[in-house]
Amino acid sequence: VFAVIGDRSVSSALFLVPFGDGIYELSESGQSVEGAIQFYLSGDAGGVNSFSRVGSAVFADGLASNFAYDGGGCGDTVVACELDAINPAVTIISLGYRDARSGTNQDDFRAALQAIVNTVINRGSIPVLLTPYTRPGDEANMRDFAEIVIEVANANNVPVLNVWRMVNELTEGMAGNDLSVAGAGPDRLGDNQIARFGENARNYYALDVLRRI
């Protein structure tokens, strides 16, 4: 089972969720993640599989400090409550977008992210950090927060997916302020979709990280 913790960057139903119904299309490079998809489809994440679960630790306006320090329904922090609910082997953490846009002090963000990583590790789960993607007109600020995510991941020797760099290497990575999506959907993973569209590429590379763990 995997858990997802995150802000606006993963609050839509486009990040991994579409794989939850078991209907998807893999071709070429995308075929390499078939085993990871099937493995996590079979797990029980509170009555649903990991892809279909939208837990209490995903909300669009959340800052890292909200996830790290605010109380959740179980009486512990938001992150701890989600981890205790499903006991995930892996926890995907996608934070920094909302903090960057809200003007969070960078040192405060780093401390909150580290606190979250500590909670995940102490619960016996493997953190996988995702950087925020870029935003037109605010590229330098978003990059700064992406770099903090990478620094925290490296300091803790845990996997990190550099979504900021990935998007900038795609031919059509953004659609306005959001990641672009292939017309057939974000769960279509072939070489063309992975090389062009932000959501498709992020889903592929996130699944690839899950495959490698």
mmCIF file of C-alpha atoms in Angstrom:
data_model
loop_
_atom_site.group_PDB
_atom_site.id
_atom_site.type_symbol
_atom_site.label_atom_id
_atom_site.label_comp_id
_atom_site.label_asym_id
_atom_site.label_seq_id
_atom_site.Cartn_x
_atom_site.Cartn_y
_atom_site.Cartn_z
ATOM 1 C CA VAL A 1 0.000 0.000 0.000
ATOM 2 C CA PHE A 2 1.174 3.544 -0.683
ATOM 3 C CA ALA A 3 -0.111 6.811 0.768
ATOM 4 C CA VAL A 4 -0.156 10.266 -0.820
ATOM 5 C CA ILE A 5 0.457 13.472 1.095
ATOM 6 C CA GLY A 6 0.173 16.693 -0.828
ATOM 7 C CA ASP A 7 -1.171 20.107 -1.739
ATOM 8 C CA ARG A 8 -2.675 21.488 -4.933
ATOM 9 C CA SER A 9 -0.037 19.677 -6.967
ATOM 10 C CA VAL A 10 -1.744 16.318 -6.338
ATOM 11 C CA SER A 11 -5.247 17.329 -5.272
ATOM 12 C CA SER A 12 -6.830 16.710 -8.674
ATOM 13 C CA ALA A 13 -8.025 13.292 -9.778
ATOM 14 C CA LEU A 14 -5.233 13.120 -12.371
ATOM 15 C CA PHE A 15 -2.297 12.003 -10.242
ATOM 16 C CA LEU A 16 -2.294 8.165 -10.039
ATOM 17 C CA VAL A 17 -6.041 8.042 -9.233
ATOM 18 C CA PRO A 18 -7.069 7.054 -12.813
ATOM 19 C CA PHE A 19 -5.231 3.744 -12.454
ATOM 20 C CA GLY A 20 -7.506 2.725 -9.604
ATOM 21 C CA ASP A 21 -10.208 1.280 -11.842
ATOM 22 C CA GLY A 22 -7.714 -1.092 -13.439
ATOM 23 C CA ILE A 23 -8.379 0.349 -16.896
ATOM 24 C CA TYR A 24 -5.310 1.950 -18.423
ATOM 25 C CA GLU A 25 -3.104 1.690 -21.470
ATOM 26 C CA LEU A 26 0.617 1.003 -21.444
ATOM 27 C CA SER A 27 2.855 0.783 -24.480
ATOM 28 C CA GLU A 28 6.555 0.988 -25.256
ATOM 29 C CA SER A 29 8.383 2.337 -22.169
ATOM 30 C CA GLY A 30 5.137 2.459 -20.251
ATOM 31 C CA GLN A 31 4.938 -1.328 -20.127
ATOM 32 C CA SER A 32 7.737 -1.350 -17.547
ATOM 33 C CA VAL A 33 5.368 -0.140 -14.788
ATOM 34 C CA GLU A 34 2.698 -2.818 -15.294
ATOM 35 C CA GLY A 35 3.975 -4.856 -12.353
ATOM 36 C CA ALA A 36 3.893 -1.877 -9.998
ATOM 37 C CA ILE A 37 0.334 -1.003 -11.001
ATOM 38 C CA GLN A 38 -0.897 -4.550 -10.479
ATOM 39 C CA PHE A 39 0.901 -4.839 -7.153
ATOM 40 C CA TYR A 40 -0.701 -1.708 -5.706
ATOM 41 C CA LEU A 41 -4.105 -2.479 -7.198
ATOM 42 C CA SER A 42 -4.151 -5.599 -5.035
ATOM 43 C CA GLY A 43 -3.483 -3.842 -1.723
ATOM 44 C CA ASP A 44 -6.148 -2.732 0.757
ATOM 45 C CA ALA A 45 -5.857 0.966 1.611
ATOM 46 C CA GLY A 46 -8.870 1.333 3.839
ATOM 47 C CA GLY A 47 -11.377 -0.534 1.682
ATOM 48 C CA VAL A 48 -10.031 0.651 -1.659
ATOM 49 C CA ASN A 49 -6.750 0.261 -3.509
ATOM 50 C CA SER A 50 -3.955 2.802 -3.087
ATOM 51 C CA PHE A 51 -4.742 4.563 -6.365
ATOM 52 C CA SER A 52 -8.404 5.114 -5.552
ATOM 53 C CA ARG A 53 -7.879 6.338 -2.023
ATOM 54 C CA VAL A 54 -7.990 10.096 -1.522
ATOM 55 C CA GLY A 55 -7.032 10.332 2.094
ATOM 56 C CA SER A 56 -7.125 13.068 4.696
ATOM 57 C CA ALA A 57 -3.586 14.217 3.886
ATOM 58 C CA VAL A 58 -4.352 15.645 0.449
ATOM 59 C CA PHE A 59 -5.865 19.115 0.296
ATOM 60 C CA ALA A 60 -5.283 21.874 -2.220
ATOM 61 C CA ASP A 61 -4.650 24.799 0.121
ATOM 62 C CA GLY A 62 -2.454 22.920 2.577
ATOM 63 C CA LEU A 63 0.939 24.282 3.532
ATOM 64 C CA ALA A 64 3.724 21.981 4.677
ATOM 65 C CA SER A 65 3.238 23.281 8.218
ATOM 66 C CA ASN A 66 -0.424 22.216 8.156
ATOM 67 C CA PHE A 67 0.546 18.661 7.294
ATOM 68 C CA ALA A 68 3.456 18.587 9.741
ATOM 69 C CA TYR A 69 1.943 20.185 12.819
ATOM 70 C CA ASP A 70 -1.861 20.510 12.593
ATOM 71 C CA GLY A 71 -4.038 17.974 14.345
ATOM 72 C CA GLY A 72 -5.943 15.367 12.373
ATOM 73 C CA GLY A 73 -9.060 13.417 13.196
ATOM 74 C CA CYS A 74 -7.160 10.737 15.118
ATOM 75 C CA GLY A 75 -5.720 13.177 17.641
ATOM 76 C CA ASP A 76 -2.238 13.184 16.119
ATOM 77 C CA THR A 77 -0.948 15.221 13.151
ATOM 78 C CA VAL A 78 -2.625 15.094 9.742
ATOM 79 C CA VAL A 79 0.224 13.016 8.345
ATOM 80 C CA ALA A 80 0.351 10.628 11.294
ATOM 81 C CA CYS A 81 -3.403 10.031 11.077
ATOM 82 C CA GLU A 82 -3.204 9.060 7.411
ATOM 83 C CA LEU A 83 -0.257 6.748 7.997
ATOM 84 C CA ASP A 84 -1.908 5.068 10.968
ATOM 85 C CA ALA A 85 -5.109 4.570 8.964
ATOM 86 C CA ILE A 86 -3.547 2.479 6.196
ATOM 87 C CA ASN A 87 0.010 1.585 7.312
ATOM 88 C CA PRO A 88 1.618 2.270 3.918
ATOM 89 C CA ALA A 89 4.931 0.757 2.864
ATOM 90 C CA VAL A 90 5.610 3.872 0.768
ATOM 91 C CA THR A 91 4.460 7.476 1.258
ATOM 92 C CA ILE A 92 4.512 9.903 -1.665
ATOM 93 C CA ILE A 93 4.957 13.512 -0.505
ATOM 94 C CA SER A 94 4.242 16.335 -2.955
ATOM 95 C CA LEU A 95 4.588 19.704 -1.219
ATOM 96 C CA GLY A 96 6.048 23.105 -1.991
ATOM 97 C CA TYR A 97 3.684 24.429 -4.630
ATOM 98 C CA ARG A 98 1.270 26.081 -2.206
ATOM 99 C CA ASP A 99 4.075 27.213 0.086
ATOM 100 C CA ALA A 100 5.899 28.867 -2.810
ATOM 101 C CA ARG A 101 2.752 30.656 -3.922
ATOM 102 C CA SER A 102 1.877 31.702 -0.358
ATOM 103 C CA GLY A 103 5.251 33.219 0.463
ATOM 104 C CA THR A 104 6.229 30.713 3.142
ATOM 105 C CA ASN A 105 9.660 31.356 4.590
ATOM 106 C CA GLN A 106 12.005 28.844 2.983
ATOM 107 C CA ASP A 107 13.608 27.765 6.252
ATOM 108 C CA ASP A 108 10.155 27.197 7.760
ATOM 109 C CA PHE A 109 9.187 25.100 4.756
ATOM 110 C CA ARG A 110 12.354 23.041 5.044
ATOM 111 C CA ALA A 111 11.738 22.404 8.742
ATOM 112 C CA ALA A 112 8.120 21.379 8.179
ATOM 113 C CA LEU A 113 9.055 19.045 5.315
ATOM 114 C CA GLN A 114 11.753 17.473 7.480
ATOM 115 C CA ALA A 115 9.208 16.949 10.261
ATOM 116 C CA ILE A 116 6.926 15.159 7.802
ATOM 117 C CA VAL A 117 9.759 12.962 6.567
ATOM 118 C CA ASN A 118 10.615 12.118 10.182
ATOM 119 C CA THR A 119 7.023 11.094 10.880
ATOM 120 C CA VAL A 120 6.920 8.890 7.795
ATOM 121 C CA ILE A 121 10.224 7.180 8.582
ATOM 122 C CA ASN A 122 9.279 6.697 12.244
ATOM 123 C CA ARG A 123 6.082 4.967 11.101
ATOM 124 C CA GLY A 124 8.161 2.495 9.083
ATOM 125 C CA SER A 125 7.211 3.893 5.670
ATOM 126 C CA ILE A 126 9.557 4.929 2.859
ATOM 127 C CA PRO A 127 9.136 8.606 1.884
ATOM 128 C CA VAL A 128 9.208 9.471 -1.816
ATOM 129 C CA LEU A 129 9.447 13.225 -2.335
ATOM 130 C CA LEU A 130 8.115 15.027 -5.397
ATOM 131 C CA THR A 131 9.181 18.571 -6.155
ATOM 132 C CA PRO A 132 6.579 21.153 -7.180
ATOM 133 C CA TYR A 133 6.299 21.817 -10.882
ATOM 134 C CA THR A 134 6.909 25.220 -12.386
ATOM 135 C CA ARG A 135 4.415 28.043 -12.805
ATOM 136 C CA PRO A 136 4.595 30.543 -15.680
ATOM 137 C CA GLY A 137 5.782 33.893 -14.354
ATOM 138 C CA ASP A 138 7.003 32.428 -11.066
ATOM 139 C CA GLU A 139 9.666 30.042 -12.308
ATOM 140 C CA ALA A 140 12.553 31.120 -10.042
ATOM 141 C CA ASN A 141 10.474 30.939 -6.861
ATOM 142 C CA MET A 142 9.107 27.503 -7.723
ATOM 143 C CA ARG A 143 12.623 26.316 -8.530
ATOM 144 C CA ASP A 144 13.855 27.472 -5.107
ATOM 145 C CA PHE A 145 11.238 25.352 -3.356
ATOM 146 C CA ALA A 146 11.936 22.430 -5.669
ATOM 147 C CA GLU A 147 15.595 22.638 -4.668
ATOM 148 C CA ILE A 148 14.660 22.530 -0.978
ATOM 149 C CA VAL A 149 12.676 19.343 -1.574
ATOM 150 C CA ILE A 150 15.689 17.799 -3.291
ATOM 151 C CA GLU A 151 17.978 18.882 -0.442
ATOM 152 C CA VAL A 152 15.705 17.320 2.182
ATOM 153 C CA ALA A 153 15.440 14.091 0.183
ATOM 154 C CA ASN A 154 19.199 13.874 -0.234
ATOM 155 C CA ALA A 155 19.836 14.652 3.421
ATOM 156 C CA ASN A 156 17.605 11.742 4.396
ATOM 157 C CA ASN A 157 18.788 9.424 1.620
ATOM 158 C CA VAL A 158 15.261 8.891 0.293
ATOM 159 C CA PRO A 159 13.953 8.864 -3.302
ATOM 160 C CA VAL A 160 13.027 12.149 -4.966
ATOM 161 C CA LEU A 161 11.305 12.843 -8.278
ATOM 162 C CA ASN A 162 12.324 16.202 -9.750
ATOM 163 C CA VAL A 163 9.008 17.170 -11.324
ATOM 164 C CA TRP A 164 10.242 20.734 -11.874
ATOM 165 C CA ARG A 165 13.029 19.544 -14.166
ATOM 166 C CA MET A 166 10.853 16.881 -15.789
ATOM 167 C CA VAL A 167 8.230 19.409 -16.849
ATOM 168 C CA ASN A 168 10.839 21.719 -18.300
ATOM 169 C CA GLU A 169 12.192 18.882 -20.448
ATOM 170 C CA LEU A 170 8.805 17.969 -21.945
ATOM 171 C CA THR A 171 7.608 19.375 -25.255
ATOM 172 C CA GLU A 172 4.169 20.328 -23.866
ATOM 173 C CA GLY A 173 4.592 19.925 -20.122
ATOM 174 C CA MET A 174 2.259 22.688 -18.992
ATOM 175 C CA ALA A 175 -1.237 23.814 -19.913
ATOM 176 C CA GLY A 176 -1.524 27.249 -18.371
ATOM 177 C CA ASN A 177 -0.730 26.895 -14.674
ATOM 178 C CA ASP A 178 -1.351 23.148 -14.596
ATOM 179 C CA LEU A 179 0.342 20.057 -15.923
ATOM 180 C CA SER A 180 -0.825 19.124 -19.405
ATOM 181 C CA VAL A 181 -2.742 15.897 -20.037
ATOM 182 C CA ALA A 182 -2.906 13.708 -23.135
ATOM 183 C CA GLY A 183 -6.301 13.739 -24.818
ATOM 184 C CA ALA A 184 -6.822 10.046 -24.062
ATOM 185 C CA GLY A 185 -6.204 10.641 -20.351
ATOM 186 C CA PRO A 186 -3.369 10.675 -17.789
ATOM 187 C CA ASP A 187 -3.387 6.859 -17.532
ATOM 188 C CA ARG A 188 -2.185 6.393 -21.117
ATOM 189 C CA LEU A 189 1.537 5.788 -20.879
ATOM 190 C CA GLY A 190 3.383 5.375 -24.137
ATOM 191 C CA ASP A 191 6.584 7.019 -25.317
ATOM 192 C CA ASN A 192 4.688 9.855 -27.004
ATOM 193 C CA GLN A 193 2.558 10.704 -23.968
ATOM 194 C CA ILE A 194 5.505 10.408 -21.564
ATOM 195 C CA ALA A 195 7.636 12.737 -23.681
ATOM 196 C CA ARG A 196 4.946 15.380 -24.175
ATOM 197 C CA PHE A 197 2.446 15.688 -21.346
ATOM 198 C CA GLY A 198 3.076 16.665 -17.732
ATOM 199 C CA GLU A 199 0.502 14.518 -15.939
ATOM 200 C CA ASN A 200 1.290 11.457 -18.034
ATOM 201 C CA ALA A 201 5.026 11.851 -17.494
ATOM 202 C CA ARG A 202 4.653 12.426 -13.752
ATOM 203 C CA ASN A 203 2.427 9.365 -13.406
ATOM 204 C CA TYR A 204 4.919 7.256 -15.322
ATOM 205 C CA TYR A 205 7.947 8.395 -13.337
ATOM 206 C CA ALA A 206 6.106 8.093 -10.008
ATOM 207 C CA LEU A 207 5.114 4.545 -10.905
ATOM 208 C CA ASP A 208 8.686 3.861 -11.953
ATOM 209 C CA VAL A 209 9.901 4.952 -8.523
ATOM 210 C CA LEU A 210 7.352 2.633 -6.908
ATOM 211 C CA ARG A 211 8.577 -0.165 -9.176
ATOM 212 C CA ARG A 212 12.184 0.352 -8.116
ATOM 213 C CA ILE A 213 11.587 0.438 -4.364
#
